[in-house]
């Protein structure tokens, strides 16, 4: 892990961490969804300061460059996150449709004269 | 507060969040009506797929039906909104599965009035500690609470909690006020008075929480991270 990459990793993850924390402070993020980002960014900050563990594991797995191992981990994690968010969005979309239908049905019932 | 004469000085609401508790709900509510007759209650049906709604309708229980399952935090918040809008002085979180015993409610109300507590928690472990996996998770959370607040909370995960009006208003309309230990920590750090009272609880009789071990571990980890890391960042509002 060369020093430039470590520096970049540190700056970006610390910056993102700050941003996540700010969003929680402004009550714009729910804690449940913020936990993933806080842990992810903390892990990146830690591995940029102490690259020993990263170098050890990448050597263990036979990956030539520890930098590649870092990229691999980040890509995998983000892939998983994107997938779970896509599932989550589908659910939200469905729920909004349901809500709109329920409200629409209620309103049409309130407007009509017939009793149910 | 005079329970015996059936008169009540202040309005207290028991919020009963329910997700597929049709089997136990009737027994729970009837028991509540007898043992704590002086307080009002509302069932929050959190998108149950079983006959929870029918049980409420057949027995004329006051109920709020949420169109789909939003989770416990949101169900309780719905009840808190109802309590807030209808001028309740205290609100109690009360499980629909029969775990919580209504016998303790009058005592909890008394304790709140005597001490001026903001929150009274019914604690299972004030005398004895448990050695199960749940007990282990509980110990972990107790340590986290101690570190985060400097105060002791013997049963942070207890779901039997009584809130005063000030707390009702906070829980009803704010984000990140789930009825969970991390919110207690957040409130305690702002100076909220949280008191505990020893209670016994019953094991669930009907229904089952499947995957319960995985869910429990996930829950404990989430709470631990939230208490140890996230709460530290949150803005402290005005002292309570």
Short mmCIF file of C-alpha atoms in Angstrom, two decimals:
data_model
loop_
_atom_site.label_atom_id
_atom_site.label_comp_id
_atom_site.label_asym_id
_atom_site.label_seq_id
_atom_site.Cartn_x
_atom_site.Cartn_y
_atom_site.Cartn_z
CA UNK A 1 0.00 0.00 0.00
CA UNK A 2 1.82 3.11 -1.11
CA UNK A 3 1.62 6.30 0.87
CA UNK A 4 -0.41 8.21 -1.73
CA UNK A 5 -3.14 5.57 -1.77
CA UNK A 6 -3.20 5.48 2.02
CA UNK A 7 -3.51 9.25 2.16
CA UNK A 8 -6.29 9.22 -0.43
CA UNK A 9 -8.08 6.43 1.41
CA UNK A 10 -7.82 8.32 4.67
CA UNK A 11 -9.01 11.66 3.29
CA UNK A 12 -11.95 10.19 1.39
CA UNK A 13 -13.14 7.91 4.18
CA UNK A 14 -12.68 10.53 6.90
CA UNK A 15 -14.55 13.03 4.73
CA UNK A 16 -17.39 10.61 4.13
CA UNK A 17 -17.50 9.76 7.82
CA UNK A 18 -17.83 13.45 8.64
CA UNK A 19 -20.64 13.76 6.09
CA UNK A 20 -22.51 10.75 7.50
CA UNK A 21 -22.18 12.10 11.04
CA UNK A 22 -23.44 15.51 9.92
CA UNK A 23 -26.50 13.90 8.34
CA UNK A 24 -27.29 12.09 11.57
CA UNK A 25 -26.89 15.33 13.51
CA UNK A 26 -29.27 17.11 11.15
CA UNK A 27 -31.77 14.24 11.61
CA UNK A 28 -31.65 13.47 7.92
CA UNK A 29 -30.46 9.90 8.23
CA UNK A 30 -31.95 7.05 10.18
CA UNK A 31 -29.52 5.38 12.52
CA UNK A 32 -30.16 1.95 11.03
CA UNK A 33 -29.04 3.03 7.60
CA UNK A 34 -26.18 5.13 8.92
CA UNK A 35 -24.60 2.24 10.83
CA UNK A 36 -23.39 0.58 7.62
CA UNK A 37 -21.65 3.74 6.42
CA UNK A 38 -20.11 4.58 9.77
CA UNK A 39 -18.63 1.08 10.13
CA UNK A 40 -17.49 0.99 6.50
CA UNK A 41 -15.75 4.35 6.71
CA UNK A 42 -14.20 3.53 10.09
CA UNK A 43 -12.79 0.32 8.60
CA UNK A 44 -11.30 2.34 5.73
CA UNK A 45 -9.84 4.94 8.06
CA UNK A 46 -8.30 2.22 10.21
CA UNK A 47 -6.83 0.33 7.25
CA UNK A 48 -5.30 3.53 5.87
CA UNK A 49 -3.61 4.26 9.18
CA UNK A 50 -2.64 0.65 9.99
CA UNK A 51 -2.18 -1.16 6.66
CA UNK A 52 -0.50 -4.15 8.33
CA UNK A 53 -3.66 -6.26 8.53
CA UNK A 54 -4.56 -5.53 4.91
CA UNK A 55 -1.08 -6.52 3.72
CA UNK A 56 -1.19 -9.68 5.80
CA UNK A 57 -4.59 -10.83 4.52
CA UNK A 58 -3.80 -10.04 0.90
CA UNK A 59 -0.56 -12.04 1.13
CA UNK A 60 -2.55 -14.88 2.69
CA UNK A 61 -4.98 -14.86 -0.22
CA UNK A 62 -2.15 -14.65 -2.75
CA UNK A 63 -3.13 -11.26 -4.09
CA UNK A 64 -0.04 -9.51 -5.48
CA UNK A 65 -0.87 -5.99 -4.49
CA UNK A 66 -2.58 -5.09 -1.22
CA UNK A 67 -4.12 -2.15 -3.09
CA UNK A 68 -6.00 -4.63 -5.28
CA UNK A 69 -7.28 -6.37 -2.17
CA UNK A 70 -8.57 -3.06 -0.82
CA UNK A 71 -10.34 -2.32 -4.12
CA UNK A 72 -11.79 -5.83 -4.19
CA UNK A 73 -13.21 -5.46 -0.69
CA UNK A 74 -14.69 -2.07 -1.42
CA UNK A 75 -16.26 -3.23 -4.68
CA UNK A 76 -17.75 -6.34 -3.08
CA UNK A 77 -19.17 -4.39 -0.18
CA UNK A 78 -20.62 -1.72 -2.44
CA UNK A 79 -22.10 -4.37 -4.75
CA UNK A 80 -23.85 -5.98 -1.79
CA UNK A 81 -25.02 -2.59 -0.57
CA UNK A 82 -26.38 -1.63 -4.00
CA UNK A 83 -28.21 -4.91 -4.24
CA UNK A 84 -29.77 -4.59 -0.80
CA UNK A 85 -30.71 -0.99 -1.55
CA UNK A 86 -32.32 -2.05 -4.79
CA UNK A 87 -34.39 -4.61 -2.87
CA UNK A 88 -35.26 -1.94 -0.36
CA UNK A 89 -36.32 0.52 -3.06
CA UNK A 90 -38.58 -2.10 -4.66
CA UNK A 91 -40.27 -2.57 -1.31
CA UNK A 92 -40.67 1.17 -0.79
CA UNK A 93 -42.05 1.59 -4.29
CA UNK A 94 -44.61 -1.12 -3.69
CA UNK A 95 -45.59 0.40 -0.37
CA UNK A 96 -46.05 3.84 -1.91
CA UNK A 97 -48.29 2.33 -4.58
CA UNK A 98 -50.31 0.60 -1.89
CA UNK A 99 -50.58 3.80 0.12
CA UNK A 100 -51.71 5.82 -2.89
CA UNK A 101 -54.34 3.17 -3.67
CA UNK A 102 -55.59 3.07 -0.08
CA UNK A 103 -55.89 6.85 0.05
CA UNK A 104 -57.58 6.98 -3.35
CA UNK A 105 -60.09 4.29 -2.36
CA UNK A 106 -60.83 6.05 0.93
CA UNK A 107 -61.44 9.34 -0.84
CA UNK A 108 -63.74 7.84 -3.43
CA UNK A 109 -65.67 6.15 -0.64
CA UNK A 110 -65.98 9.43 1.26
CA UNK A 111 -67.18 11.20 -1.89
CA UNK A 112 -69.84 8.70 -2.88
CA UNK A 113 -73.26 8.68 -1.29
CA UNK A 114 -73.71 4.95 -0.88
CA UNK A 115 -73.02 3.51 2.56
CA UNK A 116 -70.86 0.50 2.99
CA UNK B 1 -54.22 8.16 41.23
CA UNK B 2 -56.93 6.04 42.72
CA UNK B 3 -57.15 2.71 41.01
CA UNK B 4 -59.44 1.20 43.63
CA UNK B 5 -62.28 3.64 43.20
CA UNK B 6 -61.96 3.56 39.44
CA UNK B 7 -61.17 7.24 39.31
CA UNK B 8 -58.09 8.50 37.64
CA UNK B 9 -56.44 11.85 37.98
CA UNK B 10 -54.54 11.75 34.72
CA UNK B 11 -54.96 10.17 31.36
CA UNK B 12 -52.71 7.19 30.76
CA UNK B 13 -52.59 5.27 27.49
CA UNK B 14 -51.25 1.77 26.96
CA UNK B 15 -49.90 1.41 23.44
CA UNK B 16 -50.09 -2.21 22.30
CA UNK B 17 -48.09 -2.71 19.10
CA UNK B 18 -49.15 -5.93 17.36
CA UNK B 19 -47.73 -7.89 14.50
CA UNK B 20 -49.60 -11.17 14.02
CA UNK B 21 -50.64 -11.44 17.66
CA UNK B 22 -54.23 -12.52 16.95
CA UNK B 23 -53.88 -15.60 19.11
CA UNK B 24 -52.78 -13.85 22.26
CA UNK B 25 -54.24 -10.38 21.83
CA UNK B 26 -57.65 -11.02 23.34
CA UNK B 27 -56.24 -12.60 26.48
CA UNK B 28 -53.72 -9.77 26.84
CA UNK B 29 -56.30 -7.01 26.44
CA UNK B 30 -58.90 -8.64 28.70
CA UNK B 31 -56.24 -9.09 31.36
CA UNK B 32 -55.19 -5.46 30.96
CA UNK B 33 -58.80 -4.30 31.31
CA UNK B 34 -59.15 -6.13 34.63
CA UNK B 35 -55.76 -5.45 36.20
CA UNK B 36 -55.36 -1.87 35.04
CA UNK B 37 -58.91 -0.77 34.50
CA UNK B 38 -58.20 2.91 35.01
CA UNK B 39 -56.05 3.38 31.94
CA UNK B 40 -56.98 3.61 28.28
CA UNK B 41 -55.40 1.46 25.64
CA UNK B 42 -54.97 1.41 21.88
CA UNK B 43 -53.95 -1.52 19.71
CA UNK B 44 -51.59 -0.57 16.89
CA UNK B 45 -52.01 -3.29 14.28
CA UNK B 46 -48.74 -3.15 12.36
CA UNK B 47 -49.87 -4.72 9.10
CA UNK B 48 -50.66 -8.14 10.57
CA UNK B 49 -51.56 -10.89 8.12
CA UNK B 50 -53.48 -12.92 10.68
CA UNK B 51 -56.79 -12.15 12.37
CA UNK B 52 -55.49 -9.35 14.62
CA UNK B 53 -57.81 -6.87 12.93
CA UNK B 54 -60.84 -9.18 13.30
CA UNK B 55 -60.07 -9.77 16.99
CA UNK B 56 -60.10 -6.01 17.56
CA UNK B 57 -63.25 -5.45 15.53
CA UNK B 58 -65.16 -8.32 17.19
CA UNK B 59 -64.31 -7.11 20.68
CA UNK B 60 -64.62 -3.38 20.01
CA UNK B 61 -61.02 -2.71 20.92
CA UNK B 62 -59.79 0.71 19.83
CA UNK B 63 -57.33 -0.01 17.03
CA UNK B 64 -55.14 1.80 14.52
CA UNK B 65 -54.53 -0.31 11.44
CA UNK B 66 -51.27 0.40 9.64
CA UNK B 67 -51.66 -0.77 6.00
CA UNK B 68 -48.41 -2.73 6.02
CA UNK B 69 -45.72 -3.83 8.41
CA UNK B 70 -43.56 -0.85 9.36
CA UNK B 71 -41.73 -2.38 12.29
CA UNK B 72 -41.98 -1.91 16.04
CA UNK B 73 -40.43 1.57 16.15
CA UNK B 74 -42.95 2.96 13.71
CA UNK B 75 -45.87 1.16 15.33
CA UNK B 76 -44.98 2.61 18.72
CA UNK B 77 -44.50 6.04 17.16
CA UNK B 78 -48.01 5.80 15.73
CA UNK B 79 -49.31 5.13 19.23
CA UNK B 80 -47.24 8.04 20.57
CA UNK B 81 -48.79 10.35 17.99
CA UNK B 82 -52.23 9.23 19.11
CA UNK B 83 -51.29 9.82 22.75
CA UNK B 84 -49.84 13.22 21.90
CA UNK B 85 -52.85 14.36 19.86
CA UNK B 86 -55.33 13.15 22.46
CA UNK B 87 -53.78 14.86 25.46
CA UNK B 88 -52.47 11.84 27.35
CA UNK B 89 -50.19 12.61 30.28
CA UNK B 90 -48.44 9.24 30.20
CA UNK B 91 -48.02 6.51 27.63
CA UNK B 92 -47.02 2.92 28.26
CA UNK B 93 -45.43 0.58 25.75
CA UNK B 94 -47.09 -2.77 26.30
CA UNK B 95 -46.47 -5.95 24.31
CA UNK B 96 -49.34 -7.75 22.60
CA UNK B 97 -47.86 -11.21 23.15
CA UNK B 98 -48.56 -11.50 26.85
CA UNK B 99 -44.97 -10.99 27.99
CA UNK B 100 -45.80 -7.93 30.07
CA UNK B 101 -47.99 -8.22 33.14
CA UNK B 102 -50.51 -5.43 33.70
CA UNK B 103 -50.30 -5.90 37.48
CA UNK B 104 -47.25 -3.67 37.50
CA UNK B 105 -48.76 -0.74 35.62
CA UNK B 106 -50.28 1.10 38.62
CA UNK B 107 -46.97 0.80 40.46
CA UNK B 108 -45.10 2.20 37.47
CA UNK B 109 -47.49 5.14 37.31
CA UNK B 110 -47.07 5.76 41.04
CA UNK B 111 -43.29 5.64 40.72
CA UNK B 112 -43.38 8.16 37.88
CA UNK B 113 -45.53 10.53 39.88
CA UNK B 114 -43.49 10.22 43.06
CA UNK B 115 -40.09 10.61 41.45
CA UNK B 116 -40.93 12.91 38.57
CA UNK B 117 -39.23 10.42 36.26
CA UNK B 118 -39.41 11.00 32.51
CA UNK B 119 -39.28 7.28 31.77
CA UNK B 120 -39.99 4.28 34.01
CA UNK B 121 -38.65 0.96 32.74
CA UNK B 122 -39.92 -2.37 33.98
CA UNK B 123 -36.75 -4.35 34.65
CA UNK B 124 -36.48 -8.14 34.66
CA UNK B 125 -32.98 -8.30 36.11
CA UNK B 126 -33.05 -6.02 39.11
CA UNK B 127 -32.69 -9.03 41.39
CA UNK B 128 -31.32 -11.87 39.31
CA UNK B 129 -29.33 -12.07 36.12
CA UNK B 130 -29.89 -14.59 33.37
CA UNK B 131 -27.28 -16.83 31.80
CA UNK B 132 -28.78 -17.40 28.38
CA UNK B 133 -27.60 -15.96 25.07
CA UNK B 134 -30.08 -13.18 25.62
CA UNK B 135 -28.48 -12.65 29.01
CA UNK B 136 -25.08 -12.31 27.36
CA UNK B 137 -26.38 -9.77 24.86
CA UNK B 138 -28.04 -7.95 27.71
CA UNK B 139 -24.76 -7.75 29.62
CA UNK B 140 -23.02 -6.34 26.55
CA UNK B 141 -25.67 -3.64 26.24
CA UNK B 142 -25.57 -2.90 29.97
CA UNK B 143 -21.84 -2.26 29.70
CA UNK B 144 -22.38 -0.07 26.64
CA UNK B 145 -25.03 1.95 28.48
CA UNK B 146 -22.75 2.32 31.47
CA UNK B 147 -19.89 3.59 29.30
CA UNK B 148 -22.10 5.92 27.29
CA UNK B 149 -24.04 7.46 30.18
CA UNK B 150 -22.11 6.65 33.34
CA UNK B 151 -25.35 5.31 34.76
CA UNK B 152 -26.67 1.84 35.37
CA UNK B 153 -29.59 0.35 33.55
CA UNK B 154 -30.20 -3.25 34.57
CA UNK B 155 -32.55 -4.12 31.69
CA UNK B 156 -32.01 -1.82 28.71
CA UNK B 157 -33.92 -4.06 26.28
CA UNK B 158 -37.07 -4.30 28.37
CA UNK B 159 -40.02 -3.31 26.20
CA UNK B 160 -42.20 -2.31 29.14
CA UNK B 161 -41.67 1.41 29.43
CA UNK B 162 -43.78 4.26 30.74
CA UNK B 163 -43.23 7.73 29.27
CA UNK B 164 -44.34 11.12 30.56
CA UNK B 165 -45.86 13.87 28.44
CA UNK B 166 -42.51 15.47 27.61
CA UNK B 167 -41.24 12.15 26.26
CA UNK B 168 -44.47 11.46 24.37
CA UNK B 169 -44.03 14.72 22.48
CA UNK B 170 -40.45 13.83 21.58
CA UNK B 171 -41.19 10.28 20.48
CA UNK B 172 -44.27 11.26 18.51
CA UNK B 173 -42.71 13.57 15.98
CA UNK B 174 -38.94 13.03 15.74
CA UNK B 175 -36.67 10.87 13.66
CA UNK B 176 -34.35 8.44 15.44
CA UNK B 177 -36.53 8.12 18.53
CA UNK B 178 -37.14 4.39 18.25
CA UNK B 179 -38.33 2.77 21.48
CA UNK B 180 -34.94 1.10 21.94
CA UNK B 181 -31.96 1.26 24.33
CA UNK B 182 -30.02 3.67 22.12
CA UNK B 183 -32.77 6.27 22.42
CA UNK B 184 -32.75 5.80 26.21
CA UNK B 185 -29.00 6.48 26.19
CA UNK B 186 -29.51 9.57 24.05
CA UNK B 187 -32.21 10.89 26.36
CA UNK B 188 -30.25 10.06 29.53
CA UNK B 189 -27.30 12.02 28.21
CA UNK B 190 -29.59 14.99 27.82
CA UNK B 191 -30.61 14.73 31.45
CA UNK B 192 -33.81 12.69 31.19
CA UNK B 193 -34.62 10.89 34.42
CA UNK B 194 -34.93 7.17 33.76
CA UNK B 195 -36.06 4.99 36.66
CA UNK B 196 -36.32 1.23 36.81
CA UNK B 197 -38.79 -0.91 38.64
CA UNK B 198 -38.46 -4.65 39.18
CA UNK B 199 -41.04 -6.67 37.27
CA UNK B 200 -41.44 -10.26 36.22
CA UNK B 201 -42.30 -11.14 32.65
CA UNK B 202 -43.87 -14.15 31.03
CA UNK B 203 -42.46 -16.18 28.17
CA UNK B 204 -44.46 -15.78 24.97
CA UNK B 205 -47.31 -18.23 24.81
CA UNK B 206 -48.65 -17.98 21.29
CA UNK B 207 -46.93 -17.06 18.07
CA UNK B 208 -43.28 -17.57 17.38
CA UNK B 209 -40.38 -15.36 16.50
CA UNK B 210 -38.62 -17.37 13.81
CA UNK B 211 -34.91 -16.94 13.09
CA UNK B 212 -34.96 -15.45 16.54
CA UNK B 213 -31.29 -16.08 17.33
CA UNK B 214 -30.00 -14.40 14.18
CA UNK B 215 -32.42 -11.53 14.60
CA UNK B 216 -31.41 -11.14 18.23
CA UNK B 217 -27.69 -11.08 17.42
CA UNK B 218 -28.28 -8.55 14.65
CA UNK B 219 -30.35 -6.43 17.01
CA UNK B 220 -27.74 -6.53 19.77
CA UNK B 221 -24.94 -5.56 17.38
CA UNK B 222 -26.97 -2.72 15.93
CA UNK B 223 -27.79 -1.40 19.38
CA UNK B 224 -24.20 -1.77 20.51
CA UNK B 225 -22.82 0.18 17.53
CA UNK B 226 -25.54 2.78 17.87
CA UNK B 227 -24.86 3.30 21.58
CA UNK B 228 -21.07 3.18 21.39
CA UNK B 229 -20.54 5.13 18.16
CA UNK B 230 -23.59 6.91 16.79
CA UNK B 231 -25.04 8.37 19.99
CA UNK B 232 -21.73 10.03 20.64
CA UNK B 233 -22.18 12.13 17.49
CA UNK B 234 -25.77 13.15 17.98
CA UNK B 235 -26.61 16.72 18.86
CA UNK B 236 -27.59 17.18 22.46
CA UNK B 237 -30.65 19.32 22.54
CA UNK B 238 -31.59 21.53 25.44
CA UNK B 239 -31.31 19.81 28.77
CA UNK B 240 -34.48 18.01 29.64
#
